[in-house]
Amino acid sequence: MKRSRFSPEQIAKILKDYENGTTTEELCGVNGVSRPTFYKWRSKYCT
């Protein structure tokens, strides 16, 4: 099984920053996450 580069805590922090108004572009650039991965996390973990 493939291991994630990001812990659940890191994913939660990135998504919380998004909910607090940080842009997708900024989040992906700073954290080294691709946009498709970010959108996959958002659809999986955000309501």
Short mmCIF file of the N, C-alpha and C atoms (twelve columns), coordinates in Angstrom:
data_MODEL
# 
_entry.id   MODEL 
# 
loop_
_atom_site.group_PDB 
_atom_site.id 
_atom_site.type_symbol 
_atom_site.label_atom_id 
_atom_site.label_alt_id 
_atom_site.label_comp_id 
_atom_site.label_asym_id 
_atom_site.label_seq_id 
_atom_site.Cartn_x 
_atom_site.Cartn_y 
_atom_site.Cartn_z 
_atom_site.pdbx_PDB_model_num 
ATOM 1   N N  . MET A 1  0.849   -1.186 0.000  1 
ATOM 2   C CA . MET A 1  0.000   0.000  0.000  1 
ATOM 3   C C  . MET A 1  0.891   1.246  0.000  1 
ATOM 4   N N  . LYS A 2  0.516   2.220  -0.786 1 
ATOM 5   C CA . LYS A 2  1.284   3.453  -0.898 1 
ATOM 6   C C  . LYS A 2  1.097   4.313  0.352  1 
ATOM 7   N N  . ARG A 3  2.206   4.840  0.869  1 
ATOM 8   C CA . ARG A 3  2.176   5.665  2.069  1 
ATOM 9   C C  . ARG A 3  2.031   7.132  1.681  1 
ATOM 10  N N  . SER A 4  1.167   7.842  2.392  1 
ATOM 11  C CA . SER A 4  0.938   9.255  2.113  1 
ATOM 12  C C  . SER A 4  2.108   10.095 2.606  1 
ATOM 13  N N  . ARG A 5  2.421   11.138 1.878  1 
ATOM 14  C CA . ARG A 5  3.465   12.082 2.281  1 
ATOM 15  C C  . ARG A 5  2.993   12.983 3.403  1 
ATOM 16  N N  . PHE A 6  1.692   13.099 3.537  1 
ATOM 17  C CA . PHE A 6  1.106   14.024 4.499  1 
ATOM 18  C C  . PHE A 6  0.334   13.257 5.564  1 
ATOM 19  N N  . SER A 7  0.546   13.636 6.807  1 
ATOM 20  C CA . SER A 7  -0.195  13.009 7.906  1 
ATOM 21  C C  . SER A 7  -1.617  13.562 7.923  1 
ATOM 22  N N  . PRO A 8  -2.534  12.854 8.572  1 
ATOM 23  C CA . PRO A 8  -3.904  13.376 8.685  1 
ATOM 24  C C  . PRO A 8  -3.953  14.761 9.340  1 
ATOM 25  N N  . GLU A 9  -3.052  15.019 10.272 1 
ATOM 26  C CA . GLU A 9  -3.000  16.329 10.931 1 
ATOM 27  C C  . GLU A 9  -2.594  17.420 9.947  1 
ATOM 28  N N  . GLN A 10 -1.635  17.116 9.080  1 
ATOM 29  C CA . GLN A 10 -1.199  18.090 8.080  1 
ATOM 30  C C  . GLN A 10 -2.322  18.384 7.081  1 
ATOM 31  N N  . ILE A 11 -3.022  17.341 6.667  1 
ATOM 32  C CA . ILE A 11 -4.141  17.521 5.738  1 
ATOM 33  C C  . ILE A 11 -5.213  18.388 6.383  1 
ATOM 34  N N  . ALA A 12 -5.526  18.107 7.648  1 
ATOM 35  C CA . ALA A 12 -6.547  18.884 8.361  1 
ATOM 36  C C  . ALA A 12 -6.144  20.347 8.457  1 
ATOM 37  N N  . LYS A 13 -4.856  20.625 8.727  1 
ATOM 38  C CA . LYS A 13 -4.391  22.007 8.833  1 
ATOM 39  C C  . LYS A 13 -4.502  22.726 7.488  1 
ATOM 40  N N  . ILE A 14 -4.128  22.051 6.412  1 
ATOM 41  C CA . ILE A 14 -4.217  22.650 5.077  1 
ATOM 42  C C  . ILE A 14 -5.669  22.982 4.743  1 
ATOM 43  N N  . LEU A 15 -6.582  22.058 5.030  1 
ATOM 44  C CA . LEU A 15 -8.000  22.291 4.737  1 
ATOM 45  C C  . LEU A 15 -8.586  23.385 5.624  1 
ATOM 46  N N  . LYS A 16 -8.130  23.469 6.874  1 
ATOM 47  C CA . LYS A 16 -8.608  24.528 7.768  1 
ATOM 48  C C  . LYS A 16 -8.126  25.890 7.264  1 
ATOM 49  N N  . ASP A 17 -6.873  25.962 6.794  1 
ATOM 50  C CA . ASP A 17 -6.364  27.209 6.219  1 
ATOM 51  C C  . ASP A 17 -7.200  27.622 5.008  1 
ATOM 52  N N  . TYR A 18 -7.608  26.650 4.202  1 
ATOM 53  C CA . TYR A 18 -8.459  26.935 3.042  1 
ATOM 54  C C  . TYR A 18 -9.798  27.513 3.491  1 
ATOM 55  N N  . GLU A 19 -10.390 26.905 4.519  1 
ATOM 56  C CA . GLU A 19 -11.677 27.390 5.030  1 
ATOM 57  C C  . GLU A 19 -11.559 28.786 5.629  1 
ATOM 58  N N  . ASN A 20 -10.362 29.141 6.101  1 
ATOM 59  C CA . ASN A 20 -10.136 30.460 6.688  1 
ATOM 60  C C  . ASN A 20 -9.766  31.514 5.648  1 
ATOM 61  N N  . GLY A 21 -9.813  31.158 4.356  1 
ATOM 62  C CA . GLY A 21 -9.647  32.165 3.321  1 
ATOM 63  C C  . GLY A 21 -8.360  32.142 2.526  1 
ATOM 64  N N  . THR A 22 -7.444  31.223 2.807  1 
ATOM 65  C CA . THR A 22 -6.219  31.141 2.022  1 
ATOM 66  C C  . THR A 22 -6.558  30.565 0.648  1 
ATOM 67  N N  . THR A 23 -5.957  31.114 -0.392 1 
ATOM 68  C CA . THR A 23 -6.273  30.656 -1.747 1 
ATOM 69  C C  . THR A 23 -5.680  29.273 -2.006 1 
ATOM 70  N N  . THR A 24 -6.304  28.569 -2.934 1 
ATOM 71  C CA . THR A 24 -5.829  27.238 -3.321 1 
ATOM 72  C C  . THR A 24 -4.410  27.320 -3.866 1 
ATOM 73  N N  . GLU A 25 -4.156  28.317 -4.694 1 
ATOM 74  C CA . GLU A 25 -2.831  28.493 -5.289 1 
ATOM 75  C C  . GLU A 25 -1.761  28.654 -4.212 1 
ATOM 76  N N  . GLU A 26 -2.046  29.492 -3.222 1 
ATOM 77  C CA . GLU A 26 -1.101  29.739 -2.137 1 
ATOM 78  C C  . GLU A 26 -0.872  28.476 -1.305 1 
ATOM 79  N N  . LEU A 27 -1.949  27.784 -0.957 1 
ATOM 80  C CA . LEU A 27 -1.829  26.565 -0.150 1 
ATOM 81  C C  . LEU A 27 -1.007  25.498 -0.860 1 
ATOM 82  N N  . CYS A 28 -1.286  25.298 -2.130 1 
ATOM 83  C CA . CYS A 28 -0.582  24.264 -2.881 1 
ATOM 84  C C  . CYS A 28 0.897   24.600 -3.035 1 
ATOM 85  N N  . GLY A 29 1.199   25.859 -3.293 1 
ATOM 86  C CA . GLY A 29 2.588   26.268 -3.453 1 
ATOM 87  C C  . GLY A 29 3.398   26.146 -2.179 1 
ATOM 88  N N  . VAL A 30 2.845   26.617 -1.083 1 
ATOM 89  C CA . VAL A 30 3.562   26.614 0.198  1 
ATOM 90  C C  . VAL A 30 3.746   25.194 0.729  1 
ATOM 91  N N  . ASN A 31 2.729   24.356 0.575  1 
ATOM 92  C CA . ASN A 31 2.757   23.021 1.170  1 
ATOM 93  C C  . ASN A 31 3.243   21.923 0.230  1 
ATOM 94  N N  . GLY A 32 3.457   22.253 -1.032 1 
ATOM 95  C CA . GLY A 32 3.944   21.259 -1.981 1 
ATOM 96  C C  . GLY A 32 2.907   20.209 -2.343 1 
ATOM 97  N N  . VAL A 33 1.651   20.629 -2.424 1 
ATOM 98  C CA . VAL A 33 0.552   19.732 -2.770 1 
ATOM 99  C C  . VAL A 33 0.075   20.087 -4.174 1 
ATOM 100 N N  . SER A 34 -0.179  19.071 -4.988 1 
ATOM 101 C CA . SER A 34 -0.731  19.366 -6.315 1 
ATOM 102 C C  . SER A 34 -2.195  19.758 -6.172 1 
ATOM 103 N N  . ARG A 35 -2.690  20.518 -7.133 1 
ATOM 104 C CA . ARG A 35 -4.100  20.940 -7.084 1 
ATOM 105 C C  . ARG A 35 -5.053  19.751 -7.122 1 
ATOM 106 N N  . PRO A 36 -4.818  18.754 -7.993 1 
ATOM 107 C CA . PRO A 36 -5.738  17.607 -7.979 1 
ATOM 108 C C  . PRO A 36 -5.790  16.903 -6.619 1 
ATOM 109 N N  . THR A 37 -4.635  16.792 -5.957 1 
ATOM 110 C CA . THR A 37 -4.605  16.176 -4.633 1 
ATOM 111 C C  . THR A 37 -5.378  17.019 -3.641 1 
ATOM 112 N N  . PHE A 38 -5.199  18.335 -3.688 1 
ATOM 113 C CA . PHE A 38 -5.927  19.222 -2.781 1 
ATOM 114 C C  . PHE A 38 -7.432  19.071 -2.974 1 
ATOM 115 N N  . TYR A 39 -7.880  19.073 -4.229 1 
ATOM 116 C CA . TYR A 39 -9.318  18.962 -4.499 1 
ATOM 117 C C  . TYR A 39 -9.860  17.594 -4.086 1 
ATOM 118 N N  . LYS A 40 -9.035  16.551 -4.201 1 
ATOM 119 C CA . LYS A 40 -9.445  15.219 -3.751 1 
ATOM 120 C C  . LYS A 40 -9.633  15.220 -2.234 1 
ATOM 121 N N  . TRP A 41 -8.685  15.835 -1.504 1 
ATOM 122 C CA . TRP A 41 -8.810  15.940 -0.044 1 
ATOM 123 C C  . TRP A 41 -10.056 16.730 0.321  1 
ATOM 124 N N  . ARG A 42 -10.279 17.834 -0.393 1 
ATOM 125 C CA . ARG A 42 -11.422 18.692 -0.083 1 
ATOM 126 C C  . ARG A 42 -12.735 17.935 -0.257 1 
ATOM 127 N N  . SER A 43 -12.846 17.176 -1.329 1 
ATOM 128 C CA . SER A 43 -14.094 16.437 -1.548 1 
ATOM 129 C C  . SER A 43 -14.245 15.282 -0.559 1 
ATOM 130 N N  . LYS A 44 -13.131 14.730 -0.104 1 
ATOM 131 C CA . LYS A 44 -13.185 13.592 0.816  1 
ATOM 132 C C  . LYS A 44 -13.425 14.022 2.262  1 
ATOM 133 N N  . TYR A 45 -12.787 15.104 2.704  1 
ATOM 134 C CA . TYR A 45 -12.809 15.471 4.121  1 
ATOM 135 C C  . TYR A 45 -13.695 16.657 4.476  1 
ATOM 136 N N  . CYS A 46 -14.018 17.509 3.522  1 
ATOM 137 C CA . CYS A 46 -14.856 18.679 3.821  1 
ATOM 138 C C  . CYS A 46 -16.307 18.367 3.491  1 
ATOM 139 N N  . THR A 47 -17.198 18.986 4.252  1 
ATOM 140 C CA . THR A 47 -18.620 18.726 4.015  1 
ATOM 141 C C  . THR A 47 -19.227 19.761 3.109  1 
# 
